[in-house]
PDB file of C-alpha atoms in Angstrom:
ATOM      1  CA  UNK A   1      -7.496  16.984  41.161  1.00  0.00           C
ATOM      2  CA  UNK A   2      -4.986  15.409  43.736  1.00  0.00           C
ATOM      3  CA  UNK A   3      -2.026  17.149  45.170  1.00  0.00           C
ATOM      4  CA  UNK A   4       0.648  15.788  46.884  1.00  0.00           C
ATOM      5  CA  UNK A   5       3.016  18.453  48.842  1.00  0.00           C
ATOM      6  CA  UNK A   6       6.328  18.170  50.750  1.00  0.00           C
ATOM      7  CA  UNK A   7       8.090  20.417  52.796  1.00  0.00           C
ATOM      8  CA  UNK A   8      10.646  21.811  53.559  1.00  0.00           C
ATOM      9  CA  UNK A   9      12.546  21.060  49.872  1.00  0.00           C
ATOM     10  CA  UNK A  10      16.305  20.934  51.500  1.00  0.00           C
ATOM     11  CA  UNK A  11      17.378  21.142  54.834  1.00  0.00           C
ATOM     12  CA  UNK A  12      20.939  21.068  56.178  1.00  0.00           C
ATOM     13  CA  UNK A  13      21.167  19.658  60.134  1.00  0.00           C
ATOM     14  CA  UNK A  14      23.778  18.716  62.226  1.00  0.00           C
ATOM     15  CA  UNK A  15      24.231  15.653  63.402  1.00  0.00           C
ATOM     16  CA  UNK A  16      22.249  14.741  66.857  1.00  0.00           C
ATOM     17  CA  UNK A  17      19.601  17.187  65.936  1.00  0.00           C
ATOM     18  CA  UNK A  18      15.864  16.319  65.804  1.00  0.00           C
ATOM     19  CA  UNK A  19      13.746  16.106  61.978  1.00  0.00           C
ATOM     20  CA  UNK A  20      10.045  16.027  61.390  1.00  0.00           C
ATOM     21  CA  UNK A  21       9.347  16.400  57.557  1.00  0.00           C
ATOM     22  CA  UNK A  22       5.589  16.632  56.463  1.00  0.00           C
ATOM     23  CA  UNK A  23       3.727  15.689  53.391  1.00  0.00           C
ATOM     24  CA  UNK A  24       0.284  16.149  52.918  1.00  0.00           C
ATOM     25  CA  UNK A  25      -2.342  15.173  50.170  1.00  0.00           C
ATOM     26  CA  UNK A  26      -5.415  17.240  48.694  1.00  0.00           C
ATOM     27  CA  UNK A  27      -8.064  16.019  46.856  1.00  0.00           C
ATOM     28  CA  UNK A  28      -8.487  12.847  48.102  1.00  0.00           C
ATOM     29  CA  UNK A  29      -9.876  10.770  51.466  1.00  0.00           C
ATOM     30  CA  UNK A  30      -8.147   7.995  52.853  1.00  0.00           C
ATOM     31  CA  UNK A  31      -5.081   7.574  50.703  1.00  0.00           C
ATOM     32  CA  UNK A  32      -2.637   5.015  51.330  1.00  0.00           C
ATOM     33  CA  UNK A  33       0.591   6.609  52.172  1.00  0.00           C
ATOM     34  CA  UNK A  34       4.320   5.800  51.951  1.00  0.00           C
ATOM     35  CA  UNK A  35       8.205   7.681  53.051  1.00  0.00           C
ATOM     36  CA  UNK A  36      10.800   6.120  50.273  1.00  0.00           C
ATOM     37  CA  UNK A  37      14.366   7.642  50.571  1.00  0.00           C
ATOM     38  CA  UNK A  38      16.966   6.948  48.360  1.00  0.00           C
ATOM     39  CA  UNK A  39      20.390   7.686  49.227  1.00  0.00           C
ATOM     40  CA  UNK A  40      23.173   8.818  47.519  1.00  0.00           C
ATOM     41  CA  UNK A  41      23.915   6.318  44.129  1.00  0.00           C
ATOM     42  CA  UNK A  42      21.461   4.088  45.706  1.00  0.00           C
ATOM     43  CA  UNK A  43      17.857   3.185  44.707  1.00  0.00           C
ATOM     44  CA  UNK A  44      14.575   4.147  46.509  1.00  0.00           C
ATOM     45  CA  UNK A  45      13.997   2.724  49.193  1.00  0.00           C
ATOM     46  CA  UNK A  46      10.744   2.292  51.349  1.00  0.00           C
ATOM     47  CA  UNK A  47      10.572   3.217  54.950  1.00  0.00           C
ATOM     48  CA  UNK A  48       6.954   3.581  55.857  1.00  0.00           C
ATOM     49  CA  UNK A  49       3.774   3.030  54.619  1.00  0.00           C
ATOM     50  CA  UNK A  50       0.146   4.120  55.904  1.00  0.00           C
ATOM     51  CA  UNK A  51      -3.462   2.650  54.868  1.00  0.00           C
ATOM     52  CA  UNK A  52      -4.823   5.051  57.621  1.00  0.00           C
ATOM     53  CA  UNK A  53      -4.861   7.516  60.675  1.00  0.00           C
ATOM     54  CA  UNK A  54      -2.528   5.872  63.263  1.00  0.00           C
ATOM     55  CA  UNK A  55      -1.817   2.795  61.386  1.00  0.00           C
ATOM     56  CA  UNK A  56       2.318   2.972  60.625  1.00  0.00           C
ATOM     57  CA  UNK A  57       4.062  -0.125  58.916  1.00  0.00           C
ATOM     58  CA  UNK A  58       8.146  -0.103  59.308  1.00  0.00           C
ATOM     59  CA  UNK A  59       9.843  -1.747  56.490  1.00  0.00           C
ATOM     60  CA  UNK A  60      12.965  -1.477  57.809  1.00  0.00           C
ATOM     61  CA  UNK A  61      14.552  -1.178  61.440  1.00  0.00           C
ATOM     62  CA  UNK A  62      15.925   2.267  61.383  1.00  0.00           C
ATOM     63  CA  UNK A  63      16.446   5.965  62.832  1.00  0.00           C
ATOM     64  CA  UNK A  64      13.154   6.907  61.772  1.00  0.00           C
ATOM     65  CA  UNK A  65       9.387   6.866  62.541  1.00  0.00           C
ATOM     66  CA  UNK A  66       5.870   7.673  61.146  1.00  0.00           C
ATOM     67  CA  UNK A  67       2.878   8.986  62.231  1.00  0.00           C
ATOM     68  CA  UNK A  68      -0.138   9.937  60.456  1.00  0.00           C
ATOM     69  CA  UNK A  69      -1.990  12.572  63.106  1.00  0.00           C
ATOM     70  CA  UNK A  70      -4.755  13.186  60.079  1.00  0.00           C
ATOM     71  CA  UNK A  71      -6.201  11.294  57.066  1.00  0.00           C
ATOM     72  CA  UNK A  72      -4.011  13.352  54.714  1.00  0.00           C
ATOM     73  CA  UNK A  73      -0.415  14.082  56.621  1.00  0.00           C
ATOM     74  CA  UNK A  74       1.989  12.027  56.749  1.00  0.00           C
ATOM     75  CA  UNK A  75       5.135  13.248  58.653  1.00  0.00           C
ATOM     76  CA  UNK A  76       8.711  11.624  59.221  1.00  0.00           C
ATOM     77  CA  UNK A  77      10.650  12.406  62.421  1.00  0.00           C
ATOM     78  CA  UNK A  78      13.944  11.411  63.984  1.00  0.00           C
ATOM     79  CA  UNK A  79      15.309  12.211  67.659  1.00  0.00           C
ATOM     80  CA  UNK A  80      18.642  12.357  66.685  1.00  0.00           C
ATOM     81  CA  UNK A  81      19.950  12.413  63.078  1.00  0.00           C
ATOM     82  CA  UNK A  82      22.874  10.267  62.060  1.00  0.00           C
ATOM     83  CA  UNK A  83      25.347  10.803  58.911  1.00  0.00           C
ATOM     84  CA  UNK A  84      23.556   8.239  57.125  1.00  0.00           C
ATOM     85  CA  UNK A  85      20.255   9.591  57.096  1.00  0.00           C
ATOM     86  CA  UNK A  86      20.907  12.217  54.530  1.00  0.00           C
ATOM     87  CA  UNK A  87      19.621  11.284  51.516  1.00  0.00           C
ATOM     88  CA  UNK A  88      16.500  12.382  49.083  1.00  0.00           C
ATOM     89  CA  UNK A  89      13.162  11.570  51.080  1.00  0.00           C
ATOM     90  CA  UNK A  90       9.985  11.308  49.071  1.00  0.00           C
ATOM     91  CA  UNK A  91       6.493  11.060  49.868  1.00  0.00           C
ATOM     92  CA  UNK A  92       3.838   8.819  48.189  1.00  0.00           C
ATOM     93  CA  UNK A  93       0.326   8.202  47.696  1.00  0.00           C
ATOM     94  CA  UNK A  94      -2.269   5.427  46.098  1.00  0.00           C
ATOM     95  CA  UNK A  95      -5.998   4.482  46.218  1.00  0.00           C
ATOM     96  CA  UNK A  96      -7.067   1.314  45.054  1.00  0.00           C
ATOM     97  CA  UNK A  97      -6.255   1.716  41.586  1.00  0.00           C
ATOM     98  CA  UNK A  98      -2.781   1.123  42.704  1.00  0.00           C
ATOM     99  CA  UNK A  99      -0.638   3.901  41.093  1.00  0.00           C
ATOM    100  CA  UNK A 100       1.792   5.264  43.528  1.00  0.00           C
ATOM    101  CA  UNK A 101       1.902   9.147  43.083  1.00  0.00           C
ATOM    102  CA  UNK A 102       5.206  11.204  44.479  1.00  0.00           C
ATOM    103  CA  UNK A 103       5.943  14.472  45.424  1.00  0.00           C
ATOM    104  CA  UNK A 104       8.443  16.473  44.938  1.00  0.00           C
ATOM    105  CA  UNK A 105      10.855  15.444  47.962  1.00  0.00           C
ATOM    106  CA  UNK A 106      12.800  16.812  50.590  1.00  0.00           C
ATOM    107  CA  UNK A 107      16.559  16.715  50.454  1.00  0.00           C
ATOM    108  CA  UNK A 108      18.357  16.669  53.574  1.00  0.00           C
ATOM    109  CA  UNK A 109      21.966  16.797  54.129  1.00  0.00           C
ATOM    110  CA  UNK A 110      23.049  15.655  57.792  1.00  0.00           C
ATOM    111  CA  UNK A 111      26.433  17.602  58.321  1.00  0.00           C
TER     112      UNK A 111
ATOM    113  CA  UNK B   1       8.398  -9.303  44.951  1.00  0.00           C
ATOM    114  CA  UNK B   2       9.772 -11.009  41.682  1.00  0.00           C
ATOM    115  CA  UNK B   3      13.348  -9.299  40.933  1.00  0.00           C
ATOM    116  CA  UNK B   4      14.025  -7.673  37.607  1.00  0.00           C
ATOM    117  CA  UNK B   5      17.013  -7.440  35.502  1.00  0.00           C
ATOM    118  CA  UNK B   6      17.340  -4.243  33.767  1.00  0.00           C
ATOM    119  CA  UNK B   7      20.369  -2.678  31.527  1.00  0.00           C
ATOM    120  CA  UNK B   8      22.149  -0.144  33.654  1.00  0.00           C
ATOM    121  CA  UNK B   9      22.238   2.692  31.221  1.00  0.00           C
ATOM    122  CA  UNK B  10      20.579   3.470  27.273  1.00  0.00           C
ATOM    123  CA  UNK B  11      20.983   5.841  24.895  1.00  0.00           C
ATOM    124  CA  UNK B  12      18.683   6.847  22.418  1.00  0.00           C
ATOM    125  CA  UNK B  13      18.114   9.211  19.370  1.00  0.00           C
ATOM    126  CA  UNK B  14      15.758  12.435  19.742  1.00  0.00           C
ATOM    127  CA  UNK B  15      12.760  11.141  17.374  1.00  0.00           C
ATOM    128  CA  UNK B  16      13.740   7.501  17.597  1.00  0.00           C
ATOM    129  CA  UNK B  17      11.645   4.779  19.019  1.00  0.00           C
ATOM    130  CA  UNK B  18      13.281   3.796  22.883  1.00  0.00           C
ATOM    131  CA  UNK B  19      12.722   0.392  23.719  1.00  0.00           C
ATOM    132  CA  UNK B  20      13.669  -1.028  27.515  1.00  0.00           C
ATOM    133  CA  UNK B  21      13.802  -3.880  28.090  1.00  0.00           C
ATOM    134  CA  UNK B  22      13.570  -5.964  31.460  1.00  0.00           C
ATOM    135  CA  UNK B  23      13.772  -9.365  32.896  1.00  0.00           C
ATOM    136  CA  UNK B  24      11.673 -11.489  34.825  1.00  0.00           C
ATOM    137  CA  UNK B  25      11.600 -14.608  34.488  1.00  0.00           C
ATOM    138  CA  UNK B  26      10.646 -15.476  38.565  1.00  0.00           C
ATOM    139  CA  UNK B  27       7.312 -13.406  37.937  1.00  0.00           C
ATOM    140  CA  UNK B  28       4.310 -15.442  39.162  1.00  0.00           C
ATOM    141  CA  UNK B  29       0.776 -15.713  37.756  1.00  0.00           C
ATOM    142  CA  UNK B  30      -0.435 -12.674  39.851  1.00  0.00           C
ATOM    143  CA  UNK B  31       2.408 -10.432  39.569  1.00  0.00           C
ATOM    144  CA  UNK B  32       1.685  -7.347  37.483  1.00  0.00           C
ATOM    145  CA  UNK B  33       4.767  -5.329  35.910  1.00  0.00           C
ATOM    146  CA  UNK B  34       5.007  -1.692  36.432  1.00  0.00           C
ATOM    147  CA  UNK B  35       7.280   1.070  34.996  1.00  0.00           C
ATOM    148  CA  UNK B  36       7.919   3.946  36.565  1.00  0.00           C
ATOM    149  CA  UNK B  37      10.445   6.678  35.555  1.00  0.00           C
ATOM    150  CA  UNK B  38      12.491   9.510  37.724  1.00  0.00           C
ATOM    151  CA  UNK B  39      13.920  12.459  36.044  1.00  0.00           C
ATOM    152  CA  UNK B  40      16.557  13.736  37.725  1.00  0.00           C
ATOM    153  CA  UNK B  41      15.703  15.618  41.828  1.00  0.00           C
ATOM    154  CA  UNK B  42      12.421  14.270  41.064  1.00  0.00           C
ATOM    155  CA  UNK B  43       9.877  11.977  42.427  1.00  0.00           C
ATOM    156  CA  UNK B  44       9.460   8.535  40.472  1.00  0.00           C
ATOM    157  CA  UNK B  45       6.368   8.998  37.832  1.00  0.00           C
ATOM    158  CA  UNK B  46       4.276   6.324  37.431  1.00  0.00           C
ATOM    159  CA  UNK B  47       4.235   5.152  33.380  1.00  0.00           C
ATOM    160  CA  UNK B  48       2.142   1.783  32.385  1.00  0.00           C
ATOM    161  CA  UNK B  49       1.604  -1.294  33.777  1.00  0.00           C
ATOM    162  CA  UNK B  50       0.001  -4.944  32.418  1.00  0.00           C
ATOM    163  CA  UNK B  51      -0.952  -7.991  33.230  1.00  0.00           C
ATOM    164  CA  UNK B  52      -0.111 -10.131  30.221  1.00  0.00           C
ATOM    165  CA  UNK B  53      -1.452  -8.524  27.344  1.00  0.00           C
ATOM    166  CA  UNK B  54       0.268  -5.391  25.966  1.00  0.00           C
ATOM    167  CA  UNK B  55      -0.849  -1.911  27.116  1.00  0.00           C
ATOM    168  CA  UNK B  56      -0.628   1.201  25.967  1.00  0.00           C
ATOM    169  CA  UNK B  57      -1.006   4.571  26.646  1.00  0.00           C
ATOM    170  CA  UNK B  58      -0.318   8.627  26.081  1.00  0.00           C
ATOM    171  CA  UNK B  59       3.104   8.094  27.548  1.00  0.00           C
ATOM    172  CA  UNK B  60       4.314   4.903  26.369  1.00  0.00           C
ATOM    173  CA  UNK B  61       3.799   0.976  24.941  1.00  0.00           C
ATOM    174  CA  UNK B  62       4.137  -1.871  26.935  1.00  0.00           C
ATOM    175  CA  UNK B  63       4.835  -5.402  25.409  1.00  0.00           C
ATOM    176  CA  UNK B  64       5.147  -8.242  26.897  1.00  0.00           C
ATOM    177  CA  UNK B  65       6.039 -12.030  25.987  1.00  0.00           C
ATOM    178  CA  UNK B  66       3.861 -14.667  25.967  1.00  0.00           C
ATOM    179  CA  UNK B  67       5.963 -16.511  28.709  1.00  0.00           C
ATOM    180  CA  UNK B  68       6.027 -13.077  30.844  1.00  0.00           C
ATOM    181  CA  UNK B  69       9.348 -13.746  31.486  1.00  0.00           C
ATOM    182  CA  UNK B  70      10.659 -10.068  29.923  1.00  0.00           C
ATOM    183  CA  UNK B  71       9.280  -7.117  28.747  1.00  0.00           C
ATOM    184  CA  UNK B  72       9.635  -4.185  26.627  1.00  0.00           C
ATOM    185  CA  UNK B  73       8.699  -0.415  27.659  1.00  0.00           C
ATOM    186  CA  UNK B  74       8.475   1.698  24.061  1.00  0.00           C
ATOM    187  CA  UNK B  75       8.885   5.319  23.866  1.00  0.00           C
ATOM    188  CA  UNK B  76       7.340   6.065  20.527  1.00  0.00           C
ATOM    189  CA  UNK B  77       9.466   9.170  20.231  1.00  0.00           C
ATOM    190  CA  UNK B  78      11.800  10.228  22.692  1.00  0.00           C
ATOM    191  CA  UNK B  79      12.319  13.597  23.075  1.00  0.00           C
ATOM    192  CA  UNK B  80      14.737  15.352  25.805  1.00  0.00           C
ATOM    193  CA  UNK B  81      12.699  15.524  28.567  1.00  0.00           C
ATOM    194  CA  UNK B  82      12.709  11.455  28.379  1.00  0.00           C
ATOM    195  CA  UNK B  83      15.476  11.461  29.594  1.00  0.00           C
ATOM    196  CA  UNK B  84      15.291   9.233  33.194  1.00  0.00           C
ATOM    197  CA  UNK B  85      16.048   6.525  35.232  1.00  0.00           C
ATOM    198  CA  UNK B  86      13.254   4.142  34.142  1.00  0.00           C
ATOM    199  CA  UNK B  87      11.950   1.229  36.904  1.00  0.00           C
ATOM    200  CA  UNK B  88      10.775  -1.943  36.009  1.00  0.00           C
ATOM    201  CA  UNK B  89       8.599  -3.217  39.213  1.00  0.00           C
ATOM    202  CA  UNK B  90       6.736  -6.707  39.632  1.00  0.00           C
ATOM    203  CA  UNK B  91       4.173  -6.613  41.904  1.00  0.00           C
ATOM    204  CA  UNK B  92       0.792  -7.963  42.890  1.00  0.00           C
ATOM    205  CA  UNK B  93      -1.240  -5.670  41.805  1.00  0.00           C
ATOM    206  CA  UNK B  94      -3.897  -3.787  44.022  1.00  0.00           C
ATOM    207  CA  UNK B  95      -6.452  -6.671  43.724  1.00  0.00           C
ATOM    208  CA  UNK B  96      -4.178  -9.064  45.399  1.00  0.00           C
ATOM    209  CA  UNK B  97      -4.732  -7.089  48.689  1.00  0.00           C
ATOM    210  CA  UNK B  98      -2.738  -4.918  50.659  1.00  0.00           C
ATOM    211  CA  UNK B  99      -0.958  -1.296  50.452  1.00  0.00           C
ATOM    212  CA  UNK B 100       2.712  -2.367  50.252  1.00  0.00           C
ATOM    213  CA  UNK B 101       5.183   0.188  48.817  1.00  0.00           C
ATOM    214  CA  UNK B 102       7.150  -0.667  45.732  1.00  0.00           C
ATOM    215  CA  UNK B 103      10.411  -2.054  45.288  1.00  0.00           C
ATOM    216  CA  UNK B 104      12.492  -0.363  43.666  1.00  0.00           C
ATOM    217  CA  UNK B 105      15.779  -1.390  41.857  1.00  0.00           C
ATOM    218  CA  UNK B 106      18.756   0.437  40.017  1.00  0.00           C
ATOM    219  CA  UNK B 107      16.643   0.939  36.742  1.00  0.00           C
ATOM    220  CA  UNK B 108      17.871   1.970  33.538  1.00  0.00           C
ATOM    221  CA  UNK B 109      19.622   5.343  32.832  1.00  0.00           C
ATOM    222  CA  UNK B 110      17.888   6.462  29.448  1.00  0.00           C
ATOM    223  CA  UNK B 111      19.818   9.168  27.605  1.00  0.00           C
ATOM    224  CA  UNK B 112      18.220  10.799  24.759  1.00  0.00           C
ATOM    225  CA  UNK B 113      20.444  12.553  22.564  1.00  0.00           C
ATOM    226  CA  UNK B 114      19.826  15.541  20.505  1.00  0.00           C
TER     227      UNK B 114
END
């Protein structure tokens, strides 16, 4: 069966300071991948999304980038952090069938 | 994708049938409508989805009208743990090409009480 896993689950970081989350996938070759965050009161959002190694797709103009080093990671990272990129970030999968399949998420708090 | 309209908030009877509804009455003929639902400091779950006939499944019932301008998600019998914000996506689905992420909007706050 398919696993999805993020880490770490919270993370508190100042302000200016660099972030990498990671997610990766089990059970499965060539997923399509995706980063949604959704922000405080605010719906999910999507950020990035992956149909394979090296190939990143920006939805939205942003702090944040993508890569995909491996068939199965996917991993967010920022430079710098700003206030507004705390928020609840969650990472996705899908095959051709089309279901999107989340993990658990990563909740960071930019102080 | 088509935009949805969806009540902001629902409660609900443990044991009673929960019916959502949503709007969409911009859906085109390739559009497919998806629910998902996110419990609280969860990931989104993925529920049902149909074309134009009605679906169902272990989780849930999904009806929609002949004009496939609305739809209805049923929760036979809510219990608790139903308790969510529940997502009502348009989309193309995966035959129409491409691996775009879904949009999501505010949802529906479903409240099942004991």
């Amino acid at each position: 069966s398919q696993t999805i896993h993020q880490w770490p689950a919270t993370l508190v970081q100042p302000v200016g300071s660099p972030l990498s989350l990671e997610c990766t996938v089990e059970g499965t070759s060539n997923p399509n991948l995706y980063w949604y965050r959704q922000a405080a009161g605010r719906g999910l959002q999507l950020l990035f999304y992956s149909v394979g190694i090296g190939q990143i797709s920006s939805e939205v103009p942003q702090n944040l980038s993508a890569s995909r080093p491996q068939d199965r990671q996917f991993i967010l990272s920022s430079k710098k952090l700003l206030l507004s990129d705390s928020g609840f970030y969650l990472c996705a999968w899908s095959m051709v069938i089309d279901e999107q399949f989340f993990g658990p998420g990563t909740r960071l708090t930019v102080l | 994708d088509a935009k949805t309209t969806q009540p902001p908030s629902m409660d609900c009877a443990e044991g009673r049938a929960a019916n959502l509804p949503c709007n969409h009455s911009t859906i085109s003929g390739n559009e497919y409508v998806y629910w998902y639902r996110q419990i609280h400091s969860q990931g989104p779950q993925y529920i049902i989805h149909g074309l134009k006939n009605n679906e169902t499944n272990e989780m849930a019932s999904l009806i929609i009208t002949e004009d496939r301008k609305s739809s209805t998600l049923i929760l036979p019998h809510a219990t608790l743990r139903d308790t969510a914000v529940y997502y009502c996506i348009v989309r193309v689905g995966n035959s129409g090409g491409g691996a775009d992420g879904l949009t999501f909007g505010k949802g529906t706050h479903l409240i099942i009480q004991p």
